[in-house]
XYZ file of C-alpha atoms in Angstrom:
644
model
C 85.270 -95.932 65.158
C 83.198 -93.325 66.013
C 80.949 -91.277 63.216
C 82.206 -87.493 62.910
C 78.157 -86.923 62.751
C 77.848 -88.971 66.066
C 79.899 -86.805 68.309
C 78.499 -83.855 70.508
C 79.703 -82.256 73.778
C 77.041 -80.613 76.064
C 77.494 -77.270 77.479
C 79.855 -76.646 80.560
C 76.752 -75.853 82.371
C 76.527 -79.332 83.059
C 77.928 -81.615 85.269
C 80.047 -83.129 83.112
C 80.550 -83.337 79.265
C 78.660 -86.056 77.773
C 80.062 -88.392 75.364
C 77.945 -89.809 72.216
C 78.144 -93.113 71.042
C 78.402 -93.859 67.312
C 76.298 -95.100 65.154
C 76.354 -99.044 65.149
C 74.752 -99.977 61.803
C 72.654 -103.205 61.638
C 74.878 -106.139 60.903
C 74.610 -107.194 57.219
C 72.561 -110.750 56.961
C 76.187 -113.287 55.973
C 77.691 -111.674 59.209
C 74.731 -112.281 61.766
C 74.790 -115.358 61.238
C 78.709 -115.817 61.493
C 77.646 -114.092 65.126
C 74.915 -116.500 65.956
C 77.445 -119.718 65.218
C 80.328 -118.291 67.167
C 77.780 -117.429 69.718
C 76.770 -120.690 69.993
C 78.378 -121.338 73.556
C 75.822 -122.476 76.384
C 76.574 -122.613 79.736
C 73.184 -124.841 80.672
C 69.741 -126.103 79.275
C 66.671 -124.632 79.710
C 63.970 -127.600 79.998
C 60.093 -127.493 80.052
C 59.019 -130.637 82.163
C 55.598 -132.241 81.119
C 53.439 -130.952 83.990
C 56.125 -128.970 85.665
C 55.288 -127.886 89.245
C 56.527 -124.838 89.138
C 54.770 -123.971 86.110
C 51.859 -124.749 87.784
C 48.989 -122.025 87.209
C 47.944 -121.764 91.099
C 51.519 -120.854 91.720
C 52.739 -119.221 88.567
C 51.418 -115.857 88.418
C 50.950 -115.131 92.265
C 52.972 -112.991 94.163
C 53.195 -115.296 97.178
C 54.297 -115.209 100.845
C 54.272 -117.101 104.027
C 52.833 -120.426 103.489
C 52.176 -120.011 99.707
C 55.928 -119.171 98.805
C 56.344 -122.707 100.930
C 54.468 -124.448 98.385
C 56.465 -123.108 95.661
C 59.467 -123.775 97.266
C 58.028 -127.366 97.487
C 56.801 -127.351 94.004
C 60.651 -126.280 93.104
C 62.707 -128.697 95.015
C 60.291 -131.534 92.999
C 61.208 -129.884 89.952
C 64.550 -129.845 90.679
C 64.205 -133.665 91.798
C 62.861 -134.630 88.654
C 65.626 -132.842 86.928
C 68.631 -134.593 88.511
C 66.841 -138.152 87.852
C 66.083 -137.107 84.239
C 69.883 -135.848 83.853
C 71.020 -139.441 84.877
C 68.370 -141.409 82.586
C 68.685 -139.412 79.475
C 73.134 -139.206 79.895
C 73.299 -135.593 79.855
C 76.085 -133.355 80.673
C 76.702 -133.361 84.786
C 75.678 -130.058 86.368
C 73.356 -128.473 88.915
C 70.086 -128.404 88.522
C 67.652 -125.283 89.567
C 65.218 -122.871 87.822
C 64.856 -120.380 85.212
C 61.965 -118.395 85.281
C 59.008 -120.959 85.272
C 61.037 -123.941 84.197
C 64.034 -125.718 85.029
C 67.958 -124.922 84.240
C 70.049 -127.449 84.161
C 73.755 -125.582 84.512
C 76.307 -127.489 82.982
C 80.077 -128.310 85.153
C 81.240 -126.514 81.838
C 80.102 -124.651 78.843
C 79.445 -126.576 75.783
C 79.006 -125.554 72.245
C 79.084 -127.434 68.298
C 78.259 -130.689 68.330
C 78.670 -131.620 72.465
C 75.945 -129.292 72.895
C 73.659 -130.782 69.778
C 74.272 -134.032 71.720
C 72.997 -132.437 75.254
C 69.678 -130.897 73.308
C 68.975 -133.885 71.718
C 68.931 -136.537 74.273
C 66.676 -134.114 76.540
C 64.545 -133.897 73.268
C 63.998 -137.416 73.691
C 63.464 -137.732 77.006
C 59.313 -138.802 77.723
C 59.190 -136.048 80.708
C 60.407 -133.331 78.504
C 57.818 -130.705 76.704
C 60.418 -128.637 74.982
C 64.503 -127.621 75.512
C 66.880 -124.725 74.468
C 70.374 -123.582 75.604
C 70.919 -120.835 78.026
C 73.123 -118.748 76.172
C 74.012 -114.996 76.340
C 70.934 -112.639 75.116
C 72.906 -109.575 73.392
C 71.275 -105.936 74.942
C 69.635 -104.432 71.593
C 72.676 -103.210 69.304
C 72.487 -99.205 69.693
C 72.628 -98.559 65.968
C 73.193 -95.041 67.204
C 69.285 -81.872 79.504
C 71.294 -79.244 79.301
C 68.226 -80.842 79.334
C 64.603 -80.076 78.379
C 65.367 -77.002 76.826
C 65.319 -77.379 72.721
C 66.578 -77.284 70.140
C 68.936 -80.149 71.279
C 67.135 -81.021 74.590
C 64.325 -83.482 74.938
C 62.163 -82.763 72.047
C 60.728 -86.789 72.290
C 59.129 -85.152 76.040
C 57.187 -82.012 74.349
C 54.180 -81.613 72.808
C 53.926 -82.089 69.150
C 53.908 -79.377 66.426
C 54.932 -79.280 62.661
C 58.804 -79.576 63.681
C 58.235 -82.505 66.251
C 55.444 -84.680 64.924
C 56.823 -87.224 67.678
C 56.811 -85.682 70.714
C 55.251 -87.454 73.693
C 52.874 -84.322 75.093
C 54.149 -84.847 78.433
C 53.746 -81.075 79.708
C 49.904 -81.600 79.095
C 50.099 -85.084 81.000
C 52.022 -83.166 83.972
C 48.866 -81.154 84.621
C 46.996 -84.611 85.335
C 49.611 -86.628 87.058
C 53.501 -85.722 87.655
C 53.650 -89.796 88.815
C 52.848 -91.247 92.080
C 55.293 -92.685 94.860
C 52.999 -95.268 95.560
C 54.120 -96.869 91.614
C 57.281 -98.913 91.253
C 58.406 -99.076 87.683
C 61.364 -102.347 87.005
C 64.407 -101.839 84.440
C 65.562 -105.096 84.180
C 68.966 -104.163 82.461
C 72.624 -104.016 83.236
C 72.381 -102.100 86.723
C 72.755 -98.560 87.223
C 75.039 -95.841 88.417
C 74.136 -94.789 91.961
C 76.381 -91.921 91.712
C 74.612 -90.143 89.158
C 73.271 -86.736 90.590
C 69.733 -87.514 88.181
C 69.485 -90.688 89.578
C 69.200 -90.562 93.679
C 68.953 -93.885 96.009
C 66.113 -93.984 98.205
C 65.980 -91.494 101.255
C 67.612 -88.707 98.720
C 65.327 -89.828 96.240
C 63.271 -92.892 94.312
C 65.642 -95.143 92.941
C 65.216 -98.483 94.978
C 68.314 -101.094 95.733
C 67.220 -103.755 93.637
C 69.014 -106.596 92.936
C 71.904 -108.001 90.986
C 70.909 -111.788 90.003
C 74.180 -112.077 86.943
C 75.174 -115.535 88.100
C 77.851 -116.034 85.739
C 81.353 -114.437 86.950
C 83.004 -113.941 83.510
C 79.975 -111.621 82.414
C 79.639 -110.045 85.756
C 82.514 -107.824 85.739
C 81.790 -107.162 89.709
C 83.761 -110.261 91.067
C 80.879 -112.076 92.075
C 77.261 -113.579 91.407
C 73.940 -112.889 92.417
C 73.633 -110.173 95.232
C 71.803 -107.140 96.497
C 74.027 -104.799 94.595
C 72.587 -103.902 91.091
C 75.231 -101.074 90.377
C 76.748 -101.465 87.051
C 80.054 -101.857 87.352
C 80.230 -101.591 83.001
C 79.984 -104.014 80.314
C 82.532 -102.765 77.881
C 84.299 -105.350 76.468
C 88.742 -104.761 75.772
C 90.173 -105.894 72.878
C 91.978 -108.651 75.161
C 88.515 -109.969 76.102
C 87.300 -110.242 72.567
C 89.874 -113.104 72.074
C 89.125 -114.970 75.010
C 86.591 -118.638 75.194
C 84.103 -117.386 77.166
C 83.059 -113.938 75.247
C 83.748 -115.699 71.564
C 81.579 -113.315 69.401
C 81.600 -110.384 71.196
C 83.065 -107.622 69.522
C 85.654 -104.968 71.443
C 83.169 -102.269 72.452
C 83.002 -99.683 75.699
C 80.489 -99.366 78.669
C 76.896 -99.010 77.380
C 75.504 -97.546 80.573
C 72.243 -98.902 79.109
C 70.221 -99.709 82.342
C 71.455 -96.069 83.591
C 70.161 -94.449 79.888
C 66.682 -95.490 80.728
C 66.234 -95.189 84.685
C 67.165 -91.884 83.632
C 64.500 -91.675 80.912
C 61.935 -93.094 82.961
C 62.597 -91.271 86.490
C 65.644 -89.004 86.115
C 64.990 -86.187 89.080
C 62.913 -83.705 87.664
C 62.364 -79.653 88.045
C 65.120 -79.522 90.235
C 67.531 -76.843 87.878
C 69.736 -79.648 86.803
C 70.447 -82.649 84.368
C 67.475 -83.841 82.335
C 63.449 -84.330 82.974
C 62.027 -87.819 83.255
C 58.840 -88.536 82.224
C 57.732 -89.538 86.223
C 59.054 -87.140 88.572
C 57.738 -88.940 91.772
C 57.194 -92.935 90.993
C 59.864 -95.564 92.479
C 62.501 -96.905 89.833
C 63.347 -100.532 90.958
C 67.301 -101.417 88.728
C 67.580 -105.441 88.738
C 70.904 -106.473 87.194
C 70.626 -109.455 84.455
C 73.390 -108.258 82.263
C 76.758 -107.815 81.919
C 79.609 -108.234 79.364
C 78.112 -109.425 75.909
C 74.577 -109.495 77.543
C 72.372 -111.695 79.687
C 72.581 -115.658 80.206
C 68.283 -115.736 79.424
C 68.120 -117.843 82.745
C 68.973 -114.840 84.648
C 66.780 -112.374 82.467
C 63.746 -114.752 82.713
C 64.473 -114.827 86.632
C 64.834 -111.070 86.372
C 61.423 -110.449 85.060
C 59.790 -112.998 87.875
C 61.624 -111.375 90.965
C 60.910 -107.709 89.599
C 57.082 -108.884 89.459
C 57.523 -109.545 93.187
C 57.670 -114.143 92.083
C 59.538 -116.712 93.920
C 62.985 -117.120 92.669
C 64.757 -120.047 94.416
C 67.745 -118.268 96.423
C 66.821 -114.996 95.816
C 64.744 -113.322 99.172
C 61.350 -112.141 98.258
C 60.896 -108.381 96.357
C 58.840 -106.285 98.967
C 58.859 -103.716 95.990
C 57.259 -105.545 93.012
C 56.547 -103.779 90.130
C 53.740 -102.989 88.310
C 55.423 -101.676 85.210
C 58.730 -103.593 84.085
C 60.764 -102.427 81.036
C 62.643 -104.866 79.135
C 64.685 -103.407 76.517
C 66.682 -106.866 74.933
C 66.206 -108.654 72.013
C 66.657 -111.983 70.593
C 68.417 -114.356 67.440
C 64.916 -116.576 67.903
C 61.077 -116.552 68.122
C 58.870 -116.682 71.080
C 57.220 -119.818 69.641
C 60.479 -121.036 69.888
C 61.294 -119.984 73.138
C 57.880 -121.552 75.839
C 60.306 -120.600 78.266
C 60.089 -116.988 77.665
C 56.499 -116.740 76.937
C 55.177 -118.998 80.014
C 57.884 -116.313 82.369
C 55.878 -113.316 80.847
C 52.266 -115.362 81.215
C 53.275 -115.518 85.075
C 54.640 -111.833 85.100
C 51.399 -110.833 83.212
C 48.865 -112.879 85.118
C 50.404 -111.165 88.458
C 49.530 -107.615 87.391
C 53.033 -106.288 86.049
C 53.180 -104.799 82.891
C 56.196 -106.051 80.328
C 56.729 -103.485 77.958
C 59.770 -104.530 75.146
C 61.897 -103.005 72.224
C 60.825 -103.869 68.437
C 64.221 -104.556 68.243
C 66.862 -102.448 65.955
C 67.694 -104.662 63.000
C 64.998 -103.481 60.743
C 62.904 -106.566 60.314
C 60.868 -108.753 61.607
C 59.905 -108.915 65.184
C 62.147 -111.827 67.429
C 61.386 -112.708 71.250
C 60.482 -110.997 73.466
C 59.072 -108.266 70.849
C 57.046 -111.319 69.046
C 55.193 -112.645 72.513
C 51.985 -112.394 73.997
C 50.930 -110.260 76.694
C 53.791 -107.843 76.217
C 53.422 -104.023 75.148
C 56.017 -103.965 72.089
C 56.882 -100.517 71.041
C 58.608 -99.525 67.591
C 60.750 -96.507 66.904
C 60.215 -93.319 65.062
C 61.886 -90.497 63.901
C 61.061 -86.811 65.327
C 59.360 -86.529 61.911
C 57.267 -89.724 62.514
C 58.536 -91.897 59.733
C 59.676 -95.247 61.258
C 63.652 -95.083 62.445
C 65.679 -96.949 59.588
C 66.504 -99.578 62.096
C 63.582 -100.348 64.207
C 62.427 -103.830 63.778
C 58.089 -103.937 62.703
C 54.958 -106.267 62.451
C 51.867 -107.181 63.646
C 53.010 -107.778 67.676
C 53.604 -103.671 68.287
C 51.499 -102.118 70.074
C 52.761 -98.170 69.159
C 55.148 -96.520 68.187
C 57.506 -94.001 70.247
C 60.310 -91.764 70.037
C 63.851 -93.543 69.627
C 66.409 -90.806 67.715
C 67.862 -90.682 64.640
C 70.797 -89.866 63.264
C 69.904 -87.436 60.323
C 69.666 -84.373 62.705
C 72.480 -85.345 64.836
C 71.958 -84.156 68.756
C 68.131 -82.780 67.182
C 67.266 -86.025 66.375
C 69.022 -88.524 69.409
C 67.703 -88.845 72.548
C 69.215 -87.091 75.993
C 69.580 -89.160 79.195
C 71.999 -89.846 81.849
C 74.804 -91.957 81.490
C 78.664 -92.544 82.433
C 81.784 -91.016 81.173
C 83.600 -94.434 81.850
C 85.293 -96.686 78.710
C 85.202 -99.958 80.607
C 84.526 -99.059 84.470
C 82.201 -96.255 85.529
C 84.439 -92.826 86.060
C 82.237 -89.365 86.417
C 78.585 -89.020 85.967
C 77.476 -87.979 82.156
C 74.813 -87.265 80.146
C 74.734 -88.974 76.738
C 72.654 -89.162 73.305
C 71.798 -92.478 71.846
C 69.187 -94.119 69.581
C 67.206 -97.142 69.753
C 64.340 -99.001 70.137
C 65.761 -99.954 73.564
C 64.858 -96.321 74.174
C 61.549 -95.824 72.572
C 60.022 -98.967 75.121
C 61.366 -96.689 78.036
C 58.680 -93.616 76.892
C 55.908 -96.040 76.818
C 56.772 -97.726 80.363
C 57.022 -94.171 81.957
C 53.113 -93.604 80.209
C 51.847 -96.589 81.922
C 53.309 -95.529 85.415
C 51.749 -92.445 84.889
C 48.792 -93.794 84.233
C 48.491 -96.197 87.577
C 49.247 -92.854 89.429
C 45.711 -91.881 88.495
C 44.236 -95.296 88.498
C 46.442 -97.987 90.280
C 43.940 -100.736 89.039
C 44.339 -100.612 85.146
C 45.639 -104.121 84.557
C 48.420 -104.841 82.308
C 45.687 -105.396 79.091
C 44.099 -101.985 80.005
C 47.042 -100.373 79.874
C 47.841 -101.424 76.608
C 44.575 -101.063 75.022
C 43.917 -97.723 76.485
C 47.831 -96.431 75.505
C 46.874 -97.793 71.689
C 43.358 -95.827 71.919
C 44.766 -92.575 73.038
C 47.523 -93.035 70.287
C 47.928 -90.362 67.433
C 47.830 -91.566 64.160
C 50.629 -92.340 61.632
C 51.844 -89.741 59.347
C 52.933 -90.020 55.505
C 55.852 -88.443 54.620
C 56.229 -87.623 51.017
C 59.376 -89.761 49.329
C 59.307 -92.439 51.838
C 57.517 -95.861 51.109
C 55.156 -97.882 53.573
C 56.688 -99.677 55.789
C 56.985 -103.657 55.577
C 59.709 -104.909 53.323
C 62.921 -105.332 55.392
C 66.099 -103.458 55.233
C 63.795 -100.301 53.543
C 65.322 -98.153 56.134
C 62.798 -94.826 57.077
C 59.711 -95.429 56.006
C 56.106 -94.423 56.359
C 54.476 -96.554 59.342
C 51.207 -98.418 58.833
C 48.835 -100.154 61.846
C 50.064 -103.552 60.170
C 53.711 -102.743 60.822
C 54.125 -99.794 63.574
C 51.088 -100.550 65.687
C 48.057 -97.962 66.052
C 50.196 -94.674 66.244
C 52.116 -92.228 67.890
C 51.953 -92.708 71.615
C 50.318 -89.762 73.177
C 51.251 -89.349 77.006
C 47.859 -86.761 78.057
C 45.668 -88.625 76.124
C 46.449 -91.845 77.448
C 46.763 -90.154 81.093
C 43.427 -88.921 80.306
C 41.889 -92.456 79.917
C 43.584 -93.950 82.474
C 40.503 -92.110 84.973
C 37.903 -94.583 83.495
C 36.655 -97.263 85.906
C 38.959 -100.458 85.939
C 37.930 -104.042 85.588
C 39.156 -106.995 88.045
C 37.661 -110.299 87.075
C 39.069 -113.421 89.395
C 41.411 -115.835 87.039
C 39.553 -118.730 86.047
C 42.415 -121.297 85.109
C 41.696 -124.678 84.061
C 38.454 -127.209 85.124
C 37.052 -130.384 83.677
C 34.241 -130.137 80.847
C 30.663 -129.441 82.344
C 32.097 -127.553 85.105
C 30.182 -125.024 86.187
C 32.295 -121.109 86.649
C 31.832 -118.518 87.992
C 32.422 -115.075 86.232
C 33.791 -112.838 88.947
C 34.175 -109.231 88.130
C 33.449 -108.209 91.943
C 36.446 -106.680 92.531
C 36.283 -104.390 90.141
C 36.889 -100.613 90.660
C 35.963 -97.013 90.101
C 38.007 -94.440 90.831
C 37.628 -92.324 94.088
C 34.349 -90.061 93.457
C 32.644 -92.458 90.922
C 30.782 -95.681 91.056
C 29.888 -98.203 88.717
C 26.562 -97.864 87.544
C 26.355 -101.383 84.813
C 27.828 -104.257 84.469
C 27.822 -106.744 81.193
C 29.236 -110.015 80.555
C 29.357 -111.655 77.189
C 31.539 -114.426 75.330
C 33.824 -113.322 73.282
C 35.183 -116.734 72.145
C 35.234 -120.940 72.326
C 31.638 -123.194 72.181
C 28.707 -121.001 73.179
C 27.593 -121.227 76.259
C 24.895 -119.342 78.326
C 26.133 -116.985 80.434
C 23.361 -116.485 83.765
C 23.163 -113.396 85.622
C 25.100 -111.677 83.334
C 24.481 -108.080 83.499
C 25.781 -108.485 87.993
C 29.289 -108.910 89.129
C 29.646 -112.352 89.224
C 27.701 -114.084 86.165
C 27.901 -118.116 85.963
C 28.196 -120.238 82.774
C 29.100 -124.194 81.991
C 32.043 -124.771 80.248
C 30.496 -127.899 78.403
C 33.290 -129.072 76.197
C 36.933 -129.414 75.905
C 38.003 -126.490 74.698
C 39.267 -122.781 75.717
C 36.833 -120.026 76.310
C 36.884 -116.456 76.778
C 34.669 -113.475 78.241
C 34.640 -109.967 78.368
C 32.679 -107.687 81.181
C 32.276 -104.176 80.562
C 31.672 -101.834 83.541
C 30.319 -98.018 83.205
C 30.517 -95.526 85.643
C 28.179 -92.748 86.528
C 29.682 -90.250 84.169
C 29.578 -92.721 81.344
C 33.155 -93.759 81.284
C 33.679 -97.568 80.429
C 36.145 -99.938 81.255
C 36.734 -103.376 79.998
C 39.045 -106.433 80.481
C 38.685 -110.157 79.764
C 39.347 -113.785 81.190
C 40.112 -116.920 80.275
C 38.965 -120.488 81.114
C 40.322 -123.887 79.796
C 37.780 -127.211 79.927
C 40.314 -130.177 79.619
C 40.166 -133.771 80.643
C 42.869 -134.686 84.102
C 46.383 -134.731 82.324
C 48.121 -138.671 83.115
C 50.010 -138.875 85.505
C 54.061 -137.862 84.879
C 56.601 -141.195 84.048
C 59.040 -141.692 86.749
C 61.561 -139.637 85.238
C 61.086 -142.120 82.103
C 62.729 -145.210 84.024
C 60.401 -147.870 82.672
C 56.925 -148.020 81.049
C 56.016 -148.915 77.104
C 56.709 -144.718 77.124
C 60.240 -144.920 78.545
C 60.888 -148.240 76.288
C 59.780 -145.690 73.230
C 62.401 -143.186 74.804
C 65.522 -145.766 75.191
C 64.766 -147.178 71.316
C 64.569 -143.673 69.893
C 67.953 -142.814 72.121
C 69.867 -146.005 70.197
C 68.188 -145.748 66.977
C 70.071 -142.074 67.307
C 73.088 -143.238 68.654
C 73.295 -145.694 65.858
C 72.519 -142.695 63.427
C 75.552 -141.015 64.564
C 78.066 -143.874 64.519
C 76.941 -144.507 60.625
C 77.192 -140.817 59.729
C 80.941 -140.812 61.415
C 81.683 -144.097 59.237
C 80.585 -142.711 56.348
C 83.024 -139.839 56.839
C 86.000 -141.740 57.449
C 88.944 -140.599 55.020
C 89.466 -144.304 52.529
């Protein structure tokens, strides 16, 4: 049931009447985890092979064509081989075999769940060949706890500049004198689709939203009739009371259409200074929708292949992305850690490492941070209030980068945020704008920065980004009344570095610094100790009108080594023992403005190589006695049990 509070109509000057979404408070601790156990479906493993080919770090993070996308097609079809011999040896669950993200799926004939699917994790556990396993089971979008436009008082206040009312506001108007976006930028919402139809929201040739791609491979969550194709439209993931009762969405609570995906292509890119709708924060870059989700959420084998083929990667089936994008926002959440998840971090490694930015929601349940918001390499953005105090539901730690506007509910349409939506229940019906809240809509204002930002200077890499975005960042305010943020469940609070990251994000001050030169050093990957690298930083850029005048190399961490030649280009040093090293080069340009980026090299010793899909060998003799000893376990435990 809607909140009285959470309902507002716009004017009739619009297109058509928006309708608000209530409030969806943060489930209290006893019920989540009632969720996560009837959740507990999974329709196939995920499985990290020891020295998986396609994980590979020649192949991994390039954006390959012609004879490279060969040889990861090649390395993919042995992964795939190895997974259908491993499948047989270990007695797991008959399926197809394929790939999710950087790893392998294994897609059962049928879902599992309790203790079949215990069984299934286990005996992969055991298997020699395997680094690490989890189920591929439905990733929920972030709960949303919950122009005419840009006009305030009830417009887009997150967009203007901030004053004593709006502490919050993004500055864009200031940005817009730099930079109103380039066409030349492709920004990724990897979400549930979007709505075509929507007069903000124009397909290329009428405008900059791009056909994408539609890779939900399941047909119960698809709600389109079919599985991966080159329609990303959403076709709505509400969810009837009838479907609530049903196997396959167990967990899922009766809820309408989210028009999520739509919510944010409209943040990001929504058709701009044209007399109608709302603003977006890039009036001119490309907006590229790829479809992972659809009723309840996304199977995490199709988000993880989302992210690769929005990055312009391989994905077996799937015809290459002549549109990869350099920004990709990713506005989901997660039950689990990334430590717990390699699958997940090595996806955004290969996204990062091929120049696309990831930029993910804190999350909305007001604690700690949970995959993807907890990895490395991704730009994590918390929510605040138009006041600046942290939103009472936005997740915090140490992983966010900034903070950025995600509405509120204490000022009702003042406080929410304004983008385009769908007036639909369950399927799409007219065109709407809508107000919502969420961290899924913070990560949006932050992703539309960074495209911004590669309009002036399409070389910032996805570190750069970040660490200039956190530079030009305001800082924190304290609000009398509130505590500091921290302890979980405190609701609004006052946001510290530890918790919120290092402010306010600040769209013309991080436009600003987006005009320093960029560093481009080659990736270094891994060699055998005593090698001898080089430290290439040749490619490296200023921006038209400027040159680099310096260059300086240093190590920033691992054994010290010498570094030769180190204030040129390309300096050399000797990676001299097993370990992991890294170095930073600075570059200045001729009106003092400095840029800096570093690299990473690994010294390690030839890995063995793999078993035979652990068919033999004192290592698949281990694996066979540990699979009996647990067998045996079992059959004891279910003895023990027996009624007397």
């Amino acid at each position: 049931m809607q909140s009285p509070r959470s309902r507002r109509w716009l004017p009739a000057s619009f297109l058509c009447a928006a309708a608000l979404v209530g409030v969806l408070a943060p489930l209290p601790a006893a019920v989540q985890a009632q969720v996560l156990v009837a959740k507990g479906e999974a329709t196939g493993l995920i499985i990290g092979l020891k020295n998986s080919p396609t994980a590979d770090e020649t192949l991994m993070g390039a954006r390959v064509a012609g004879r490279e996308r060969a040889q990861w097609e090649n390395a993919a079809r042995q992964g795939r081989e190895r997974l259908t011999r491993l499948m047989k040896n270990a007695g797991l669950p008959q399926g197809t075999v394929g790939e999710a993200g950087n790893d392998q799926l294994l897609r059962f004939d049928r879902p599992l769940r309790g203790e079949a699917l215990a069984n299934a994790v286990r005996r992969a556990r055991l298997h020699p060949d395997v680094a690490w396993v989890e189920p591929d089971v439905l990733v929920p979008r972030l709960a949303v706890p919950d122009d005419p436009g840009f006009a305030l008082p009830t417009g887009q206040w997150h967009l203007q500049a901030p004053d004593v009312g709006n502490l919050a506001g993004l500055n864009l108007p200031s940005a817009w004198d730099d930079t109103k976006g380039s066409a030349s930028v492709v920004v990724a919402v990897v979400d549930s689709g979007i709505r075509f139809d929507h007069p903000d929201l124009p397909v290329l040739g009428a405008g900059r939203m791009l056909l994408g791609r539609d890779l939900v491979s399941e047909l119960s969550i698809s709600n389109d009739g079919d599985g991966r194709d080159a329609d990303p439209s959403d076709p709505g993931d509400g969810v009837s009371a009838f479907d609530a009762t049903q196997p396959e969405f167990a967990g899922c609570n009766a809820a309408n259409s989210s028009w999520h995906g739509t919510f944010i292509a409209g943040q990001i890119g929504a058709a701009t200074n044209n007399a109608s709708g709302v603003s977006g924060l890039n009036w001119n870059s490309k907006i590229l929708p790829v479809r992972v989700s659809g009723k309840c959420g996304a199977r995490l084998s199709d988000l993880l292949d989302g992210l690769r083929w929005a990055a312009g990667l391989p994905v077996s089936g799937q015809p290459t992305n002549t549109n990869p994008a350099k920004v990709i926002n990713l506005s989901f959440g997660g039950d689990r850690t990334c430590a717990e998840s390699p699958g997940y971090q090595s996806t955004i490694d290969a996204v990062t490492y091929a120049g696309s930015l990831v930029v993910v929601a804190a999350g909305n349940q007001d604690r700690g941070l949970t995959r993807p918001a907890d990895c490395r390499r991704v730009m994590t953005v918390a929510s605040v209030r138009r006041d600046g105090a942290k939103a009472d539901y936005s997740n915090f730690g140490s992983n966010v980068a900034l903070a950025a506007p995600g509405g509120s509910a204490e000022g009702g349409a003042s406080t929410y945020l304004l983008s385009t939506s769908n007036a639909g229940t369950m399927g799409p019906a007219a065109p709407a704008y809508e107000y919502k809240q969420g961290t899924s809509f913070a990560a949006p204002q932050a992703a539309g920065v960074a495209s911004l930002m590669l309009s002036i200077n399409p070389f910032l890499s996805p570190r750069q980004l970040i660490e200039r975005m956190k530079v030009g960042a305001r800082a924190h305010v304290a609000l009398g009344g509130l505590p500091a943020c921290g302890t979980p469940g405190a609701g609004p609070c006052n946001c510290t570095t530890a918790t919120c990251g290092t402010g306010m994000l600040d769209a013309h001050t991080s436009v600003q610094l987006a005009t320093g030169p960029a560093v481009v050093i080659k990736p270094l990957g891994t060699v055998e100790p005593g090698t001898v690298i080089t430290l290439d930083g040749s490619q490296s850029v200023a921006i038209p009108g400027r040159s680099i005048v310096s260059y300086q190399w240093v190590q920033v961490s691992g054994p010290p080594v010498a570094v030769t030649a180190d204030q040129t280009p390309s300096a050399k040093a000797t990676l001299v023992t097993e370990a992991t090293y890294e170095f930073s080069l600075t570059i200045v340009d001729n009106l003092g403005r400095r840029g800096e980026d570093r690299v990473v090299g690994i010294a390690a010793m030839p890995a063995p190589p793999a078993g035979g899909g652990g068919g033999g060998g004192s290592t698949g003799q281990l694996w066979g006695l540990s699979l009996w000893a647990w067998v045996l376990a079992v059959a004891l435990s279910q003895r023990r049990r027996r009624p007397r």
